[in-house]
Tab-separated table of C-alpha atoms and ligand atoms in Angstrom:
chain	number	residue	atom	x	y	z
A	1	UNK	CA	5.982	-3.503	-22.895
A	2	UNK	CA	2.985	-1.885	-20.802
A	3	UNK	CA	3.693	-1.051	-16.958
A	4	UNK	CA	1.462	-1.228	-14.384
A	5	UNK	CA	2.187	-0.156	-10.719
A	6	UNK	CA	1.238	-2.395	-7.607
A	7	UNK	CA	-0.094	-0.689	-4.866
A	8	UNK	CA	-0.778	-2.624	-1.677
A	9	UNK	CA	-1.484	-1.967	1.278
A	10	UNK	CA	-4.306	-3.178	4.601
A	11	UNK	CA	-5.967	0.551	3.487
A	12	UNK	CA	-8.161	0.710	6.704
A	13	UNK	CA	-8.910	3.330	6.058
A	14	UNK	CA	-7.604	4.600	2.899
A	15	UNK	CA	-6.072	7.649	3.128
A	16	UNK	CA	-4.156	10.507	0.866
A	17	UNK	CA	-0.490	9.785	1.684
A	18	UNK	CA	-1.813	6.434	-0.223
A	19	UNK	CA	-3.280	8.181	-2.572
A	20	UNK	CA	-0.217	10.598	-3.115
A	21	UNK	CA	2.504	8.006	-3.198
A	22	UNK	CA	0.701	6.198	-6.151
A	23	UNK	CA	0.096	9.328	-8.035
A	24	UNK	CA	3.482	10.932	-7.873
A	25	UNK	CA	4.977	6.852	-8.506
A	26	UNK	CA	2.548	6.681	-11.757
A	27	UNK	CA	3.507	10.135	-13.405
A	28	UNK	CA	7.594	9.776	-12.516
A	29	UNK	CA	8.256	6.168	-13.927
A	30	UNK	CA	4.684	6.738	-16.507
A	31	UNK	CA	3.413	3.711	-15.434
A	32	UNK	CA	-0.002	3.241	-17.282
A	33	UNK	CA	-1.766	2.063	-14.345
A	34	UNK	CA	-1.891	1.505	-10.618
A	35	UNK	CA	-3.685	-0.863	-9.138
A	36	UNK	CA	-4.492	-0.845	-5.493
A	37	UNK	CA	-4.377	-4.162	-3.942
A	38	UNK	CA	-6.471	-3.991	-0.383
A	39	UNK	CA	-4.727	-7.149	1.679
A	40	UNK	CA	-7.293	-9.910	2.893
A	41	UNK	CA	-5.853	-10.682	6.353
A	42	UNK	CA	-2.519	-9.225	7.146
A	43	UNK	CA	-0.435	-11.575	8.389
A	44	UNK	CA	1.634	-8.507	10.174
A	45	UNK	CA	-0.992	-6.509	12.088
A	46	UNK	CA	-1.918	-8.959	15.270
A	47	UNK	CA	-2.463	-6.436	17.966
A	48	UNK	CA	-5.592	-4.435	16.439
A	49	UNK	CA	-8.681	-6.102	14.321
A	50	UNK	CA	-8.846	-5.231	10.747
A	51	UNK	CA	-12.010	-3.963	9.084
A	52	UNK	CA	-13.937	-5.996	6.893
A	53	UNK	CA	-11.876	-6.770	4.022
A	54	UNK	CA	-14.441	-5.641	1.967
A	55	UNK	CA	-15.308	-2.809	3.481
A	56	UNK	CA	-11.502	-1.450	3.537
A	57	UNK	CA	-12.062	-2.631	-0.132
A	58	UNK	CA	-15.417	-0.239	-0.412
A	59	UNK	CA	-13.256	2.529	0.493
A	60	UNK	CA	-10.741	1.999	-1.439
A	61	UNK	CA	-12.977	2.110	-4.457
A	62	UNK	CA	-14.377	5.376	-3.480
A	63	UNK	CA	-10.972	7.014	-2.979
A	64	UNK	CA	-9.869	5.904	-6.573
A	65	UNK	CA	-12.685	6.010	-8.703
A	66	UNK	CA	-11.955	9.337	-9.982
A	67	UNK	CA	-8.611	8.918	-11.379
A	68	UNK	CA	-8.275	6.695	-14.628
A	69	UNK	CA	-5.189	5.902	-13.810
A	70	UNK	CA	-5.990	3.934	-10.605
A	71	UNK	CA	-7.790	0.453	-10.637
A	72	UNK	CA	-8.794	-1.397	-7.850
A	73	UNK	CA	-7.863	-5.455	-7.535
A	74	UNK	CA	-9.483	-7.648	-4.805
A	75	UNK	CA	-7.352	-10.861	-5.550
A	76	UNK	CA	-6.059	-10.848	-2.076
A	77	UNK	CA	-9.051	-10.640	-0.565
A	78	UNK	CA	-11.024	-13.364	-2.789
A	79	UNK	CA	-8.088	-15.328	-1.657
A	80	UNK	CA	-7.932	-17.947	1.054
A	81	UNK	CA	-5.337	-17.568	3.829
A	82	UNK	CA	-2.731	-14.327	5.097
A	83	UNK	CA	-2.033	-12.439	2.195
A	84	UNK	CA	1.487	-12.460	1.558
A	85	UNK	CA	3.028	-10.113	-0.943
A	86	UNK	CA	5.231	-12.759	-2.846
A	87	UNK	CA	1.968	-14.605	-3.747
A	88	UNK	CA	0.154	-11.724	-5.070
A	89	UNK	CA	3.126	-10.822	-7.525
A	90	UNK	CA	3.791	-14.729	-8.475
A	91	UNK	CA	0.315	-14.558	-9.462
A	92	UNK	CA	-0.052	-10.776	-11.642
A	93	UNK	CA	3.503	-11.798	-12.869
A	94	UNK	CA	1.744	-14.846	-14.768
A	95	UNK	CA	-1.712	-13.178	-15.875
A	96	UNK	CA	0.299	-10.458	-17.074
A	97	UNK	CA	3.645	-11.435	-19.264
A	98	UNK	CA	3.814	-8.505	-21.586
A	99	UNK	CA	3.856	-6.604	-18.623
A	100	UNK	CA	6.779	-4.622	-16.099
A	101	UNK	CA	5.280	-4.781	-13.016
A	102	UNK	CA	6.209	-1.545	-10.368
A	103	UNK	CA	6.058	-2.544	-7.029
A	104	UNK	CA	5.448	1.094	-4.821
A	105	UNK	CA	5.924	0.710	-1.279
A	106	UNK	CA	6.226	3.488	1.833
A	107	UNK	CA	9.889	3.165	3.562
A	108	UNK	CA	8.607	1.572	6.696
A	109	UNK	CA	6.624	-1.468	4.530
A	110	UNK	CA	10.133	-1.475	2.221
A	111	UNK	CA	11.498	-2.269	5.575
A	112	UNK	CA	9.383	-4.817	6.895
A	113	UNK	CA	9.417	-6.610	3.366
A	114	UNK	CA	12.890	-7.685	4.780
A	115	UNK	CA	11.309	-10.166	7.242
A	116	UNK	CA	8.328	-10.964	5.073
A	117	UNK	CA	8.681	-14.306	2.614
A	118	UNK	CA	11.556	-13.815	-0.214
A	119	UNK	CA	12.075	-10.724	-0.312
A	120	UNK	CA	14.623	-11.578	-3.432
A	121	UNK	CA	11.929	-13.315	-4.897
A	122	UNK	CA	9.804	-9.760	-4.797
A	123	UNK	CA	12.532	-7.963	-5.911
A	124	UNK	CA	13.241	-10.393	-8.810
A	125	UNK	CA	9.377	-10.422	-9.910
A	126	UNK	CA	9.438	-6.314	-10.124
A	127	UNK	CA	10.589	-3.173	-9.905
A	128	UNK	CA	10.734	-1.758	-6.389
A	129	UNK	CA	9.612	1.928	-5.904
A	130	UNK	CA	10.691	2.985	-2.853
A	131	UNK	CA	8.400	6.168	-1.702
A	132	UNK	CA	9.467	8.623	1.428
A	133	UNK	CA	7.333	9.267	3.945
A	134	UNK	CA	7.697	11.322	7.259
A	135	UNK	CA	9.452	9.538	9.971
A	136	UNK	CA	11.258	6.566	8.341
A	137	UNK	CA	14.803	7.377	6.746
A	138	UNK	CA	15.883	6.091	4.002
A	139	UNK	CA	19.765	6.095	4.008
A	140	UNK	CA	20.062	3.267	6.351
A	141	UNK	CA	17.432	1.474	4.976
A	142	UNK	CA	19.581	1.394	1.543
A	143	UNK	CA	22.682	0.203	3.770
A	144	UNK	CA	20.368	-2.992	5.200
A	145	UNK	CA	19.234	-3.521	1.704
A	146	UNK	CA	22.863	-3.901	0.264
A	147	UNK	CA	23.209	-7.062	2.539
A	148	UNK	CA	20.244	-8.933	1.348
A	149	UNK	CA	20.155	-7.794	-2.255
A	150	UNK	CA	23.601	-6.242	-3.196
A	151	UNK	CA	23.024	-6.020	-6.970
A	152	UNK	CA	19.810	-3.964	-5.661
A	153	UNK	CA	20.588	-0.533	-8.250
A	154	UNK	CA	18.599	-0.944	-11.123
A	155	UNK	CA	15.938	-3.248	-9.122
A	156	UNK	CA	14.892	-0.573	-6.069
A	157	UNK	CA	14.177	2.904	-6.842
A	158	UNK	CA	14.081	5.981	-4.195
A	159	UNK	CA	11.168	8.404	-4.897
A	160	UNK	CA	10.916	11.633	-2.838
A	161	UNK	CA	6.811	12.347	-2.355
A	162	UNK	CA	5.228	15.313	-1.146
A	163	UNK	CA	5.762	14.410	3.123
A	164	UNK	CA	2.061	13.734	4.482
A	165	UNK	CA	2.528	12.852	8.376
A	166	UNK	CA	-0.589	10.562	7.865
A	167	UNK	CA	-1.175	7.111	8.921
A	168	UNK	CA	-4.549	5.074	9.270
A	169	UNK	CA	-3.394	4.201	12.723
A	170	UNK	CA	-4.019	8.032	13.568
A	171	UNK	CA	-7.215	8.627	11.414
A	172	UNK	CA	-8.635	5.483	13.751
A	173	UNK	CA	-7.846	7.275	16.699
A	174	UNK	CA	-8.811	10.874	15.546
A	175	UNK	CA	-12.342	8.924	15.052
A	176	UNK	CA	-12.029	7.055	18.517
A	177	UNK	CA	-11.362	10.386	19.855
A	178	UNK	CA	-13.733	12.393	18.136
A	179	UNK	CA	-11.141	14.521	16.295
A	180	UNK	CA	-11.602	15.695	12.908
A	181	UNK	CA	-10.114	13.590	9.792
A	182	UNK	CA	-11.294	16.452	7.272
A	183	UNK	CA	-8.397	16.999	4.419
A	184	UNK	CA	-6.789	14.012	5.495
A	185	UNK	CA	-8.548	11.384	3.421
A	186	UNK	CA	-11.172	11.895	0.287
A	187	UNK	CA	-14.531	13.470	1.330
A	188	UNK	CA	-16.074	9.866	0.129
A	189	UNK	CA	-14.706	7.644	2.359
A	190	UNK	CA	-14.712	10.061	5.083
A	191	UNK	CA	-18.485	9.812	4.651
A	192	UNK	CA	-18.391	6.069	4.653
A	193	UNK	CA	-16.792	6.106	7.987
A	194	UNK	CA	-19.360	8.089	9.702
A	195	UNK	CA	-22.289	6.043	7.919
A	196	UNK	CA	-20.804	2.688	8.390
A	197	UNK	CA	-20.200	4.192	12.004
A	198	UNK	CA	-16.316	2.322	11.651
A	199	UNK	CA	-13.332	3.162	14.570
A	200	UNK	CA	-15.720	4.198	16.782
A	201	UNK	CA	-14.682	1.690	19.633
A	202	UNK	CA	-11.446	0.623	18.279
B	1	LIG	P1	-1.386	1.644	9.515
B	1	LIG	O1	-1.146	2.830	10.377
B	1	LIG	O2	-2.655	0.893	9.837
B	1	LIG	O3	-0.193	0.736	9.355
B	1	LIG	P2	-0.710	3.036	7.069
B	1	LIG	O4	-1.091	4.460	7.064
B	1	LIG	O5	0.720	2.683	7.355
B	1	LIG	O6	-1.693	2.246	8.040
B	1	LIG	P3	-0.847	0.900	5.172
B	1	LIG	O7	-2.105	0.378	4.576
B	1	LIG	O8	-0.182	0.126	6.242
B	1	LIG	O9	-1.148	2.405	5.694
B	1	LIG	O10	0.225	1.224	4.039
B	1	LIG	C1	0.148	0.836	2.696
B	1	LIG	C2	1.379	1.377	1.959
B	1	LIG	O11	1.323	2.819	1.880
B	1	LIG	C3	2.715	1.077	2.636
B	1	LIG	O12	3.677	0.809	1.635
B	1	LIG	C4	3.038	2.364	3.376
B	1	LIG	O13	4.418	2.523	3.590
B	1	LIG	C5	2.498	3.405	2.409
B	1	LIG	N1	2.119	4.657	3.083
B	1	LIG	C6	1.133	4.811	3.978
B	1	LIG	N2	1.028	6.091	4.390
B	1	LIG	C7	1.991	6.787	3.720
B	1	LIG	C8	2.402	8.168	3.733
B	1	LIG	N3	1.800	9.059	4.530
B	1	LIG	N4	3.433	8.526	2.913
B	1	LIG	C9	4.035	7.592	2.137
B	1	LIG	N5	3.699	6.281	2.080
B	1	LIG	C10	2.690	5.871	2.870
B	2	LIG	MG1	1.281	0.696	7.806
């Protein structure tokens, strides 16, 4: 049986919490792969407009370029329509059949999938890894997940990361603001923000 690990995410921009939650989610459960999956539109984030699919894509392929381990996958955003999660997995979960598919998620997206589309259905499709990160708790997220999915234990995994306090939603403002975003996303990208000129006027 090969494993890959599914990585999704809106990615604008990319940064290493990302990058650190797929890394330490490959070596623990030795997936062979993780493939980032940049959304197309996401049918969740309303109140800000989302860069250029492609160009969240662009830097997405910069960030993970230099680890063989990481792929990136654009089938959301070749897609028509929101991207919802349950339709990207329906559709790896038949190009793929010798394969255990990993889904990694940060504890605030594990928490939202509870009002996205079937979350049973996403849970049935894969494994869950559930990844900390700063601010969001995980205990009572476990005790909401026992009423929607009470045979959850061998289905959702808990993964303690190394804590980065970093969101996208801060390195947009740091750029609005004219703060640095040095160390807190690959050197690459960070270019590709300053030549694409991107958060500027956010
Ligand atoms: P935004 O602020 O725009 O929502 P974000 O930093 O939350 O951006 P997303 O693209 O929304 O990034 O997140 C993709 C996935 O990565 C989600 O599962 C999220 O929980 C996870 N994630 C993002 N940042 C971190 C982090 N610092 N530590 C752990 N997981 C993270
Ligand atoms: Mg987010």
């Amino acid at each position: 049986m090969k494993t890959l690990g599914i990585m999704g995410g809106t990615f604008d921009p990319i940064h290493f919490g990302h990058l650190v939650a797929a890394e330490t989610a490959r070596a623990a459960f030795n997936l062979e792969r993780v493939l980032f999956i940049p959304t197309g539109q996401p049918p969740h984030k309303v109140n800000y407009k989302v860069t250029d699919p492609w160009e969240r894509s662009e830097m997405v392929r910069l960030a993970v370029s230099a680890n063989v381990g990481f792929g990136l996958s654009e089938l959301e955003i070749v897609r028509e329509g929101p991207s919802y999660t349950i339709d990207t997995l329906r559709a790896l979960r038949e190009a793929l059949v010798d394969t255990e598919l990993f889904f990694i998620t940060g504890a605030d997206a594990l928490r939202s999938m509870l009002s996205w589309r079937e979350p049973e259905e996403i849970i049935a499709l894969t494994k869950v890894i559930s990844v900390s990160r700063p601010g969001y708790p995980l205990q009572d997220l476990f005790e909401t997940i026992e009423q929607y999915v009470p045979d959850h234990q061998d289905r959702i995994f808990q993964l303690k990361i190394p804590a980065l306090a970093i969101s996208s939603t801060d390195i947009r403002k740091r750029v609005k603001e004219g703060q640095p975003i040095r160390y807190l996303l690959p050197d690459d990208v960070k270019s590709y923000i300053e030549l694409r000129d991107f958060y500027r006027d956010s």
